[in-house]
CSV table of N, CA and C and ligand atoms in Angstrom, one decimal:
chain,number,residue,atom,x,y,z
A,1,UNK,N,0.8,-1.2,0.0
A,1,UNK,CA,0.0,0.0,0.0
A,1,UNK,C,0.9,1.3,0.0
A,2,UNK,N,0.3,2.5,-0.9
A,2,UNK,CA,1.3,3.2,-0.9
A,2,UNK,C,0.5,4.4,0.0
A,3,UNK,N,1.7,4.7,0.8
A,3,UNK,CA,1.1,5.4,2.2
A,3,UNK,C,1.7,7.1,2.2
A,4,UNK,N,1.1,7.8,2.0
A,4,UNK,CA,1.7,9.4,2.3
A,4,UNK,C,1.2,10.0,3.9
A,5,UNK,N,2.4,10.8,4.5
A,5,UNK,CA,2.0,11.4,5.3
A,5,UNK,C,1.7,13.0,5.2
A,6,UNK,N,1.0,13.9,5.2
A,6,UNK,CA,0.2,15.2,5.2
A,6,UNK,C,0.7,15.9,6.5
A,7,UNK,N,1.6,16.4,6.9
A,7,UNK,CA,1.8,17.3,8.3
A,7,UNK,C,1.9,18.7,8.4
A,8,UNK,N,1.0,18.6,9.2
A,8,UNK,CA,1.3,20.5,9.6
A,8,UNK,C,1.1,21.1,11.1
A,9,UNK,N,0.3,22.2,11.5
A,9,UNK,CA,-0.2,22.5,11.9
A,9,UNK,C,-1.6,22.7,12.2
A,10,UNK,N,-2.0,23.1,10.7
A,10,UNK,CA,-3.5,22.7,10.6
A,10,UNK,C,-4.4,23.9,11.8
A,11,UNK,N,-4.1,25.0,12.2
A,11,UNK,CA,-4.4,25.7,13.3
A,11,UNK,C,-5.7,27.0,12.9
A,12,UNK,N,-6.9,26.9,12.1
A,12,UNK,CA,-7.4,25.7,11.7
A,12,UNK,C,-6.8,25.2,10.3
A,13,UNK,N,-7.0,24.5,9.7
A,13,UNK,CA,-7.4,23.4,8.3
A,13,UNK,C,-8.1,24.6,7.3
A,14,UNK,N,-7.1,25.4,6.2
A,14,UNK,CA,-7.9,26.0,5.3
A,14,UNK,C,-8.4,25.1,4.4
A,15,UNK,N,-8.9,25.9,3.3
A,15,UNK,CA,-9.2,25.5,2.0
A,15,UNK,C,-7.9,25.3,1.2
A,16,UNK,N,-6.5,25.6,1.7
A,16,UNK,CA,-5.6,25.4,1.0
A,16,UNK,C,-5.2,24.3,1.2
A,17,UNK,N,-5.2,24.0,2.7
A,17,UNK,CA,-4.9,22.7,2.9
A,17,UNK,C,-5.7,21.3,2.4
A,18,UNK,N,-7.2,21.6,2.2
A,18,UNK,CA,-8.0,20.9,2.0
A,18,UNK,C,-7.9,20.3,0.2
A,19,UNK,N,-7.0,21.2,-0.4
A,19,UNK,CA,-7.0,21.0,-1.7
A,19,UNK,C,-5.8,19.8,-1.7
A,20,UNK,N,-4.9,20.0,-1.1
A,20,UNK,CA,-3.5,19.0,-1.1
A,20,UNK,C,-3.9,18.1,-0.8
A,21,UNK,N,-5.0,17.8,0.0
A,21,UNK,CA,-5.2,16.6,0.8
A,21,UNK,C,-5.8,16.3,-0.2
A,22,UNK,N,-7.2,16.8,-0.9
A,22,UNK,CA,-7.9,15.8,-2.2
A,22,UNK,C,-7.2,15.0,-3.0
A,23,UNK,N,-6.2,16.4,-3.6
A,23,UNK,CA,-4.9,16.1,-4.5
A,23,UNK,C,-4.2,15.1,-4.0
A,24,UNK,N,-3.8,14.9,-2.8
A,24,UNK,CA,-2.8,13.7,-2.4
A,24,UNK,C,-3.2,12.4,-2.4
A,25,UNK,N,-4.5,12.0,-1.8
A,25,UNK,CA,-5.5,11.3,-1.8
A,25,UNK,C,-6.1,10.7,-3.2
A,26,UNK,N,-5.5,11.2,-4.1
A,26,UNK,CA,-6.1,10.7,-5.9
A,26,UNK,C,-4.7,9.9,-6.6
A,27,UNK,N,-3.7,10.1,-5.4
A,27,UNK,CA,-2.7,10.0,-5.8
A,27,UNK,C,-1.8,8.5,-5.3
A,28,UNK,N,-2.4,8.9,-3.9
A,28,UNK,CA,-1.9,7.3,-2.6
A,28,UNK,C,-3.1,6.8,-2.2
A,29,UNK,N,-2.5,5.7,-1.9
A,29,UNK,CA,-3.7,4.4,-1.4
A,29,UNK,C,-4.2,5.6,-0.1
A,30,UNK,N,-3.3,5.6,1.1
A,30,UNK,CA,-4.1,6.4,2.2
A,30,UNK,C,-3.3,7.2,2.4
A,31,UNK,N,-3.6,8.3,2.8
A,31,UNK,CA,-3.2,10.0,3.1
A,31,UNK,C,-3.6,9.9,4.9
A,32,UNK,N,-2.5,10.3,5.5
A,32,UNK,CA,-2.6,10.4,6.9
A,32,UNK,C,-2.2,11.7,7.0
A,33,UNK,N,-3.4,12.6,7.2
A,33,UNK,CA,-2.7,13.9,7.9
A,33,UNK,C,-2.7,14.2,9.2
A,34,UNK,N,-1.1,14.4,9.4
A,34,UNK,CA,-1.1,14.3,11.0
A,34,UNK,C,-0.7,15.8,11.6
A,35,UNK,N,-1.4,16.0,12.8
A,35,UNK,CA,-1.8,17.2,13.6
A,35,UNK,C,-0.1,17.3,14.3
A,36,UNK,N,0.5,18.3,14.0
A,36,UNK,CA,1.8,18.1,15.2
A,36,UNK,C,1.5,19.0,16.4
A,37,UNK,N,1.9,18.5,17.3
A,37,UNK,CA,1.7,18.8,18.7
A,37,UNK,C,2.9,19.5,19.0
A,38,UNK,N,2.9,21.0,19.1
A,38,UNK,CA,3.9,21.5,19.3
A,38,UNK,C,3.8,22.6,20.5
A,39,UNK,N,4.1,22.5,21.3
A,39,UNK,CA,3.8,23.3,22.8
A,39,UNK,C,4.2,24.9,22.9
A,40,UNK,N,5.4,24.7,21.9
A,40,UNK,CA,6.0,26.1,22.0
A,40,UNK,C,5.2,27.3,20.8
A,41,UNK,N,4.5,26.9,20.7
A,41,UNK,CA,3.5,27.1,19.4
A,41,UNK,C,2.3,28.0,19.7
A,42,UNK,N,1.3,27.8,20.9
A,42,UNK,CA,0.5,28.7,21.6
A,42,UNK,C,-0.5,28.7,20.1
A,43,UNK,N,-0.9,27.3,20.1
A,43,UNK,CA,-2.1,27.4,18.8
A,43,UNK,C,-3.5,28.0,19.5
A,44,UNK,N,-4.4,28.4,18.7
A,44,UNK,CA,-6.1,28.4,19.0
A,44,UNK,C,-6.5,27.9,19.2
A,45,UNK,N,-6.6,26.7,18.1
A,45,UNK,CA,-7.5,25.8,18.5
A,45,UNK,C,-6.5,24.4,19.7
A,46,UNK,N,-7.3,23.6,19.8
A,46,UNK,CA,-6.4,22.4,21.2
A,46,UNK,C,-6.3,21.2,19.5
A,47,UNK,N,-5.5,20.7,20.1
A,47,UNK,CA,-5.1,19.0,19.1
A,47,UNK,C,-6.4,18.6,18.7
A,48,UNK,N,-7.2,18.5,19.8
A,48,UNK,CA,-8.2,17.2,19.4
A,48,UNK,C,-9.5,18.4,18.5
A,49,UNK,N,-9.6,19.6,18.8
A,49,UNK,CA,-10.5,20.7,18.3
A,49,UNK,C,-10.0,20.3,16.8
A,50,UNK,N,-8.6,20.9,16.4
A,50,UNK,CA,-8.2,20.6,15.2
A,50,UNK,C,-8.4,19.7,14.5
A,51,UNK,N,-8.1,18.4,15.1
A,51,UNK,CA,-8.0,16.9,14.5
A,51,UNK,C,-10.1,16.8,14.1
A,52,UNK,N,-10.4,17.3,15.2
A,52,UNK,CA,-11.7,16.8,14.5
A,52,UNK,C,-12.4,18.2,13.5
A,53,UNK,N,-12.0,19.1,13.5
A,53,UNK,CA,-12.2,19.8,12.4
A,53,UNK,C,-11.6,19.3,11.2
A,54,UNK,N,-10.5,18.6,10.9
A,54,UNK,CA,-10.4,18.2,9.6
A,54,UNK,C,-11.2,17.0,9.3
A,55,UNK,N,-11.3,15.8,10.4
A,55,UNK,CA,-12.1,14.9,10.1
A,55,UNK,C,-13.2,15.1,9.4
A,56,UNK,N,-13.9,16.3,9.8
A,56,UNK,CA,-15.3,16.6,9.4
A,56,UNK,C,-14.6,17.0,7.6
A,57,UNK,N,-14.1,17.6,7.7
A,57,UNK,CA,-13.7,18.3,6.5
A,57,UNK,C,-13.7,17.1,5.4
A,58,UNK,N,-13.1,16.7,5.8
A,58,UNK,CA,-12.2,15.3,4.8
A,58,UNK,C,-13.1,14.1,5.3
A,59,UNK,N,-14.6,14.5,5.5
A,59,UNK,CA,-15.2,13.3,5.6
A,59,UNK,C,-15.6,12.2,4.6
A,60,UNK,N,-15.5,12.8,3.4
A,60,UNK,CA,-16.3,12.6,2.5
A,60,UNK,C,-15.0,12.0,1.4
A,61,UNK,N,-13.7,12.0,1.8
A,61,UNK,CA,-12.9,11.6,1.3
A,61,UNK,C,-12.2,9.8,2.0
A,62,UNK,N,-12.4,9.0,1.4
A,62,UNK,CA,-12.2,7.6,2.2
A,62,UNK,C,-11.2,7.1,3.0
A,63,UNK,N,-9.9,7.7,2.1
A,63,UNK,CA,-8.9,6.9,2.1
A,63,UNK,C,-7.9,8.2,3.0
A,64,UNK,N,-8.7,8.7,3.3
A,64,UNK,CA,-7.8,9.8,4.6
A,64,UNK,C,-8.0,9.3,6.0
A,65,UNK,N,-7.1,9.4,6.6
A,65,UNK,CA,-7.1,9.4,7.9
A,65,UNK,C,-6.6,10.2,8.7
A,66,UNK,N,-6.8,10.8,9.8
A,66,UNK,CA,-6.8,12.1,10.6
A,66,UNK,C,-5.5,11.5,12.1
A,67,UNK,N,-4.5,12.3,12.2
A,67,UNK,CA,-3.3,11.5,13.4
A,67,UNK,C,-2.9,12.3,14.5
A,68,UNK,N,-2.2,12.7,14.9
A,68,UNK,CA,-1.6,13.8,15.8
A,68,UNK,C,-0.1,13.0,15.9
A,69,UNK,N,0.9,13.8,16.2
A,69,UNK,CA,2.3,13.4,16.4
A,69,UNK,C,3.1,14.6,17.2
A,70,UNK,N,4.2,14.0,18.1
A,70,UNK,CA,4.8,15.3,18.8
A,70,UNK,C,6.2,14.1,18.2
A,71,UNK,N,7.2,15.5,18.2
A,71,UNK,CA,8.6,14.3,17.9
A,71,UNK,C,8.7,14.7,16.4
A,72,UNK,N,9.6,14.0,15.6
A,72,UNK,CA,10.3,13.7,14.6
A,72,UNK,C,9.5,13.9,13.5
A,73,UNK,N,8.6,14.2,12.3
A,73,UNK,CA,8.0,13.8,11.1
A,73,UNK,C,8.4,12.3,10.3
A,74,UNK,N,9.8,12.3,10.1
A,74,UNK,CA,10.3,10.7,10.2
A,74,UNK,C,10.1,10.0,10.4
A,75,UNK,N,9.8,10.3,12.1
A,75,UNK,CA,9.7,8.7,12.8
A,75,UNK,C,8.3,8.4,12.9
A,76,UNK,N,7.5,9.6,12.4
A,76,UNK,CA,6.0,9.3,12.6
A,76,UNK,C,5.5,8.3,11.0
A,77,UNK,N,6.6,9.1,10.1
A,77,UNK,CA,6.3,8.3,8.6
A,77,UNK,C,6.8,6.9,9.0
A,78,UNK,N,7.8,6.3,9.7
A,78,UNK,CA,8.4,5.3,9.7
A,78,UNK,C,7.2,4.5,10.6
A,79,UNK,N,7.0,5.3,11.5
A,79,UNK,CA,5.6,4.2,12.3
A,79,UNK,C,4.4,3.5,11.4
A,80,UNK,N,4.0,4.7,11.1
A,80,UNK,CA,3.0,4.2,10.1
A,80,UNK,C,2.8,4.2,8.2
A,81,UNK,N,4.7,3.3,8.2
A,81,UNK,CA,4.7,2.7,6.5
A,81,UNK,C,5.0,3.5,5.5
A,82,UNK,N,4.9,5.2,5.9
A,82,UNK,CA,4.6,5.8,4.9
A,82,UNK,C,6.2,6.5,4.4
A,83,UNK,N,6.0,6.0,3.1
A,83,UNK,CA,7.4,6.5,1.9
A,83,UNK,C,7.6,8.0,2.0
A,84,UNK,N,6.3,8.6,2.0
A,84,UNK,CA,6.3,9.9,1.3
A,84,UNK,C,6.1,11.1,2.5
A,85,UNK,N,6.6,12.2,2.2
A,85,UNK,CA,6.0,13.9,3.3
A,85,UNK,C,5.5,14.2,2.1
A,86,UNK,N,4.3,14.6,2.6
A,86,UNK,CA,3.3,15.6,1.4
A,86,UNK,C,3.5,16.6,1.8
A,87,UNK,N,4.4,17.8,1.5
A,87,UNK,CA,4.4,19.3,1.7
A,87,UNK,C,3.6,20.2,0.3
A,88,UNK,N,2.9,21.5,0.8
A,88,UNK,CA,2.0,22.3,-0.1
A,88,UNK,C,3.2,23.4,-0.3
A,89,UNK,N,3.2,23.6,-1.6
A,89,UNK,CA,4.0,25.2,-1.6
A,89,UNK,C,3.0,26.1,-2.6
A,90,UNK,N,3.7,27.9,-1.6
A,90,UNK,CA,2.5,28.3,-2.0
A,90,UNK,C,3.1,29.3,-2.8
A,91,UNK,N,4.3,30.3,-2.4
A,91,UNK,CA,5.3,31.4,-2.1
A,91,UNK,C,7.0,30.8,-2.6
A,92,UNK,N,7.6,31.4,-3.2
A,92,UNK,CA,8.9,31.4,-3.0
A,92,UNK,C,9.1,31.7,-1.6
A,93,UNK,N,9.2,32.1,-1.0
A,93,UNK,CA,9.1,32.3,0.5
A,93,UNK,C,9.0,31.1,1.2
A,94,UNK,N,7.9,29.8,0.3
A,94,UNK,CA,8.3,28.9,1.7
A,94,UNK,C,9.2,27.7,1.5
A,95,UNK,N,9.2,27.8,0.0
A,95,UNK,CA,10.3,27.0,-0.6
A,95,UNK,C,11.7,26.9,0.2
A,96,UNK,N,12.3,27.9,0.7
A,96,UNK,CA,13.7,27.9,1.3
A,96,UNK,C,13.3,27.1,2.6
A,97,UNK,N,12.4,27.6,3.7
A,97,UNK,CA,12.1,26.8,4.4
A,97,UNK,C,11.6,25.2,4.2
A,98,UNK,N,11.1,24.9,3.5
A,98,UNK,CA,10.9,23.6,3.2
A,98,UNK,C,12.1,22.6,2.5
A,99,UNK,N,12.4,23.6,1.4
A,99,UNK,CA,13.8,23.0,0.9
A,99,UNK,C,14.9,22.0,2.5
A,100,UNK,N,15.0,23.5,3.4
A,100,UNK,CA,15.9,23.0,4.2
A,100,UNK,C,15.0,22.1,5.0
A,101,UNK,N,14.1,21.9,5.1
A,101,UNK,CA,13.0,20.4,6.2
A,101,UNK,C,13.4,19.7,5.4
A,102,UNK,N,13.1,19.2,4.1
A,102,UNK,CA,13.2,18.1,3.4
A,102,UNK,C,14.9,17.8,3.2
A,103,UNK,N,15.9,18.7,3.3
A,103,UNK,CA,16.9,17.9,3.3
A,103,UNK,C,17.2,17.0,4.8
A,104,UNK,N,16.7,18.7,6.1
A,104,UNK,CA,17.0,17.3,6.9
A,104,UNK,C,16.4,16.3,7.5
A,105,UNK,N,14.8,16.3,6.6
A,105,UNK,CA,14.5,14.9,6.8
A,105,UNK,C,15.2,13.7,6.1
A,106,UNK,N,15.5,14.3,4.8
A,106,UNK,CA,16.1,13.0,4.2
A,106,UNK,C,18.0,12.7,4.5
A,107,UNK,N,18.3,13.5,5.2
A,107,UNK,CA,19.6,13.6,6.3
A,107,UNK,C,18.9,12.4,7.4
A,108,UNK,N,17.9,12.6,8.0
A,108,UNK,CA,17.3,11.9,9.1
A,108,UNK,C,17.1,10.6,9.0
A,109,UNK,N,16.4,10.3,7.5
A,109,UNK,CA,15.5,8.8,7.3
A,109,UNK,C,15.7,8.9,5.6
A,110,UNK,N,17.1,8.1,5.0
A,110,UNK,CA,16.8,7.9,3.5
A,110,UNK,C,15.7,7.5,2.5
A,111,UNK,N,15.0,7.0,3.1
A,111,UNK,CA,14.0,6.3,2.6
A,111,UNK,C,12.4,7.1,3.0
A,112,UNK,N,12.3,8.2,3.1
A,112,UNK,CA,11.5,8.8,3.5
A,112,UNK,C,11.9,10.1,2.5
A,113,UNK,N,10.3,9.8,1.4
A,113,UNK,CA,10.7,11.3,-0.2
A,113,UNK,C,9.8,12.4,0.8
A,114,UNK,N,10.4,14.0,0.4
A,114,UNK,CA,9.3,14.7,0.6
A,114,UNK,C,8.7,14.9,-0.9
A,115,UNK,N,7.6,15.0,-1.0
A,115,UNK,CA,6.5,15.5,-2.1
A,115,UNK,C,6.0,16.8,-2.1
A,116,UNK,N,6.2,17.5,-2.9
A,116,UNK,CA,5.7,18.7,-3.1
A,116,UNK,C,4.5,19.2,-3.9
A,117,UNK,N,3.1,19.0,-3.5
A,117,UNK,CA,2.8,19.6,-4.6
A,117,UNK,C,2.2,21.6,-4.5
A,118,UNK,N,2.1,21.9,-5.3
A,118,UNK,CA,2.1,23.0,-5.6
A,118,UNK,C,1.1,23.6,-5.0
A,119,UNK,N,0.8,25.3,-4.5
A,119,UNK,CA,-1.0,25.2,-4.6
A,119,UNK,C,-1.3,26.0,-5.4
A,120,UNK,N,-2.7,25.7,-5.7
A,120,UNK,CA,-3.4,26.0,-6.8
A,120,UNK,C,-3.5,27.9,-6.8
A,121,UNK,N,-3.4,28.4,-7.6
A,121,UNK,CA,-3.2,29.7,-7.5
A,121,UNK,C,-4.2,31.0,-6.5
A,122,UNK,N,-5.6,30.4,-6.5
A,122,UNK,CA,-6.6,30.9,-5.6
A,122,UNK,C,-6.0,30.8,-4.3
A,123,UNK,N,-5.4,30.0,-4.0
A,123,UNK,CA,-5.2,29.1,-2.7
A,123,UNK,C,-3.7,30.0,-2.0
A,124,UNK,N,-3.3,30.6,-2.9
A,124,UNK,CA,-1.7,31.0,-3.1
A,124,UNK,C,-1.7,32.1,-1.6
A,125,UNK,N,-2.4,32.6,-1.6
A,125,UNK,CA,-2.5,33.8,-0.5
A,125,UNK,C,-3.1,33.0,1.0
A,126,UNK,N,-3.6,32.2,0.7
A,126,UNK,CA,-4.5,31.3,2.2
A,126,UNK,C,-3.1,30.8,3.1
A,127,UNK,N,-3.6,31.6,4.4
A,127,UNK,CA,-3.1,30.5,5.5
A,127,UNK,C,-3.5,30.8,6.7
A,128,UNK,N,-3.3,29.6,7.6
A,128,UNK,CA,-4.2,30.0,8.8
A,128,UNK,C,-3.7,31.1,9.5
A,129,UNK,N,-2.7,31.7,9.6
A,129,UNK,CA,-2.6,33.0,10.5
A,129,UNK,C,-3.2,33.8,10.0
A,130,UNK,N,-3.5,34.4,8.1
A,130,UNK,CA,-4.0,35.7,7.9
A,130,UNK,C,-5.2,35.3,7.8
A,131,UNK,N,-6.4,33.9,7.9
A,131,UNK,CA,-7.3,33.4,8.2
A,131,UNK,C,-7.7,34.0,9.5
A,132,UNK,N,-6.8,34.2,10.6
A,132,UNK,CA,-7.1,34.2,12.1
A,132,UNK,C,-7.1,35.7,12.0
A,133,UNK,N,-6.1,36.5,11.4
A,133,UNK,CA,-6.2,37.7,11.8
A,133,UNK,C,-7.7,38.3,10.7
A,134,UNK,N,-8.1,37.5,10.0
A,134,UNK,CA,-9.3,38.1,9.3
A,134,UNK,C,-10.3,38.1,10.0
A,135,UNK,N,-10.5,37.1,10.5
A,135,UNK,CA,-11.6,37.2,11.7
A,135,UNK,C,-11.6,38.0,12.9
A,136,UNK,N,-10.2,38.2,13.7
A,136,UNK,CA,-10.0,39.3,14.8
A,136,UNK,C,-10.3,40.5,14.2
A,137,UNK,N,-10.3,41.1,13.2
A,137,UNK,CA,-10.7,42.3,12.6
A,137,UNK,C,-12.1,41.8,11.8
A,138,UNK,N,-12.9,41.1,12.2
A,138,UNK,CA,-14.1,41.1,11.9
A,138,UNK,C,-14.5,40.9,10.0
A,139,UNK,N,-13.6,40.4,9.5
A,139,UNK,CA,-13.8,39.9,8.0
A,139,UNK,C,-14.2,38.4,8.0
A,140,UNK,N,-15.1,37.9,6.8
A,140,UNK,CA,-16.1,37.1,6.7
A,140,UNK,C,-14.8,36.0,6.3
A,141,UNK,N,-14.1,34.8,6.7
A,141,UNK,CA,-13.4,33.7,6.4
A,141,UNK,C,-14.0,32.9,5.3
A,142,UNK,N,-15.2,33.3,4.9
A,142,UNK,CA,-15.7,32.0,3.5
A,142,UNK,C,-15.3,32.4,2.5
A,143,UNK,N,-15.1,31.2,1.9
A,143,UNK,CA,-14.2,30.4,0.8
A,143,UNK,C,-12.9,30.2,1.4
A,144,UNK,N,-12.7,30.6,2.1
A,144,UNK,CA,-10.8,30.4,2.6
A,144,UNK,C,-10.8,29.3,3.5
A,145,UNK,N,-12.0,28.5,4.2
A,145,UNK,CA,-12.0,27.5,5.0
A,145,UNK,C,-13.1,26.7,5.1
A,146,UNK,N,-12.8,25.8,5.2
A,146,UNK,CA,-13.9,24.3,4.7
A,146,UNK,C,-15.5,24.9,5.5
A,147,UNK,N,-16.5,24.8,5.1
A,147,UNK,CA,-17.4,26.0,6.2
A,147,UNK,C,-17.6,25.0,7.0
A,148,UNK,N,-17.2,23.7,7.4
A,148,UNK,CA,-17.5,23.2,9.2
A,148,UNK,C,-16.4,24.4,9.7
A,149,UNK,N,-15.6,25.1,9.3
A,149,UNK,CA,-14.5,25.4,10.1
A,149,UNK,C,-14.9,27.2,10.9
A,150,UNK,N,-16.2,27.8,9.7
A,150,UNK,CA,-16.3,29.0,9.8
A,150,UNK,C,-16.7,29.5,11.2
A,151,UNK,N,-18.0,28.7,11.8
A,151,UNK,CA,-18.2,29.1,13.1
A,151,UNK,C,-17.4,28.5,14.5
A,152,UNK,N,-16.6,27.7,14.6
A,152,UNK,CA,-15.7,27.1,15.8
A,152,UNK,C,-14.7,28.5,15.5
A,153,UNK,N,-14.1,28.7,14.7
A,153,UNK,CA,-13.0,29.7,14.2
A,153,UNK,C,-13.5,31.5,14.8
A,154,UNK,N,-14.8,31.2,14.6
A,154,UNK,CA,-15.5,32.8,15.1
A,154,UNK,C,-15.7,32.5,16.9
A,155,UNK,N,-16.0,31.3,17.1
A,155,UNK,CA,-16.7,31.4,18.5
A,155,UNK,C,-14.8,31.9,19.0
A,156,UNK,N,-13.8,30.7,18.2
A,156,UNK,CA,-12.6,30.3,19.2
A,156,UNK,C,-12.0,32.0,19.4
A,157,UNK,N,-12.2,32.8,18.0
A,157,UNK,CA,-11.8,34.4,18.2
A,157,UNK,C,-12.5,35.4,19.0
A,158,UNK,N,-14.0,34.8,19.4
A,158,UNK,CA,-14.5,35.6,19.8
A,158,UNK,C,-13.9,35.8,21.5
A,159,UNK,N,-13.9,33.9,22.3
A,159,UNK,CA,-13.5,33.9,23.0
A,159,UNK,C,-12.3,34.4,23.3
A,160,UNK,N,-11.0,34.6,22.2
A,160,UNK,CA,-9.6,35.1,23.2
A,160,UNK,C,-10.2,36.3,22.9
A,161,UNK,N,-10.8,36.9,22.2
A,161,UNK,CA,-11.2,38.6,22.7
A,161,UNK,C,-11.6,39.1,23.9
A,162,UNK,N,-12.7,37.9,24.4
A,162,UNK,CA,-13.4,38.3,25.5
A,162,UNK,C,-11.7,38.1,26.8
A,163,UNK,N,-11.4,37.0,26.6
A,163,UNK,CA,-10.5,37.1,27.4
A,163,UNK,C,-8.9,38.0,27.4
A,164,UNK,N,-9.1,38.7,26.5
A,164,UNK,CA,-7.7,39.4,26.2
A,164,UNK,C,-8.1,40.9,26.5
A,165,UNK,N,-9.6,41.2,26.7
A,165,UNK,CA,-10.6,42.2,26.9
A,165,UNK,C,-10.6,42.4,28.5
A,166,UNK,N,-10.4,41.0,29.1
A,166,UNK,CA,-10.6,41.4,30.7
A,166,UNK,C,-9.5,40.8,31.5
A,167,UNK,N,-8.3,40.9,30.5
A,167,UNK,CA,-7.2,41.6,31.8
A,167,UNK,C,-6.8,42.9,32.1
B,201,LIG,O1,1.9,23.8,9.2
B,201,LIG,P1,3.3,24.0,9.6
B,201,LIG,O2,3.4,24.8,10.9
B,201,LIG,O3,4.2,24.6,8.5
B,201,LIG,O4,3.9,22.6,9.8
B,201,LIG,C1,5.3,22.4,10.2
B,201,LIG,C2,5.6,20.9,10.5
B,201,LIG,C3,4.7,20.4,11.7
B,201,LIG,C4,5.3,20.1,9.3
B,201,LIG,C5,7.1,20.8,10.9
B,201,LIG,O5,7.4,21.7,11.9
B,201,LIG,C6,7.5,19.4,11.4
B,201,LIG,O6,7.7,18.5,10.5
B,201,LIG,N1,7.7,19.3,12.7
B,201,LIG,C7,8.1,18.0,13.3
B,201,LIG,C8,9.6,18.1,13.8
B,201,LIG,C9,10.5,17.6,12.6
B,201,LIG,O7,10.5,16.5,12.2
B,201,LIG,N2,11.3,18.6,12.1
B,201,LIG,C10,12.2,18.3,11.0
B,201,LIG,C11,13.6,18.0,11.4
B,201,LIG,S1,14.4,19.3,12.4
């Protein structure tokens, strides 16, 4: 079975991300996109909020499955089979950063390809921070995120306002 792994942050799950995953998914037997658990990070939403926001997203897709991982990207592909890192590029900008991930993944684990595919040009400007800051300034997030994602995304902003409001 040919197995790809999908990792990010996912803080939430745009429509950019949701295009990679279709795309990846038409491509390998199963697509595991896994949630990295990163502490020093101070995400919005919690792991499991995330993880089940894409589930919902990518319901409708079979051969995906939804993971979380703290540690290595490597050792998470080596756990579970998978040959391939599916990375999205959007920007010359993120290419240098990724360039250098994928060498020292494959410095890490030879046998572990990263995959690049591209994103589709609509998609080129999407990402979950200017997603987050569009909603703190009160701009409408649709089309830029799968719409399970639009109202959890408004409650999660409204909440740190309220609480960034009463210290
Ligand atoms: O969505 P993001 O924030 O761009 O995702 C980054 C992520 C999670 C893919 C990347 O930080 C990662 O692979 N983290 C795991 C640690 C790791 O394996 N780093 C590479 C070797 S230093």
């Amino acid at each position: 079975m040919n197995i790809a792994v999908y990792p990010g942050s996912f803080d939430p799950i745009t429509n950019g991300h949701l295009d990679i995953i279709e795309r990846a998914s038409k491509i390998f037997d199963k697509v595991i996109v896994a949630c990295a658990i990163n502490p020093s990070k101070k995400p919005l939403f919690t792991i499991e909020e995330k993880m089940d926001l894409i589930k919902e997203a990518t319901k409708n897709i079979p051969n995906v499955e939804v993971s979380s991982f703290s540690g290595l990207l490597v050792d998470f592909c080596k756990e579970h089979e998978a040959k391939v890192a599916i990375k999205g590029l959007r920007a010359l900008t993120d290419f240098e950063y990724e360039f250098q991930m994928a060498l020292m993944n494959k410095r890490l684990a030879e046998d572990v390809e990263t995959m690049f595919l591209m994103t589709r040009a609509e998609h080129s400007f999407i990402s979950s921070s200017t997603v987050k800051d569009l909603v703190l300034f009160n701009a409408s997030p649709e089309g830029l995120v799968p719409p399970c994602v639009i109202e959890p995304l408004k409650n999660k902003i409204a909440e740190k306002r309220k609480a960034s409001n009463g210290q």
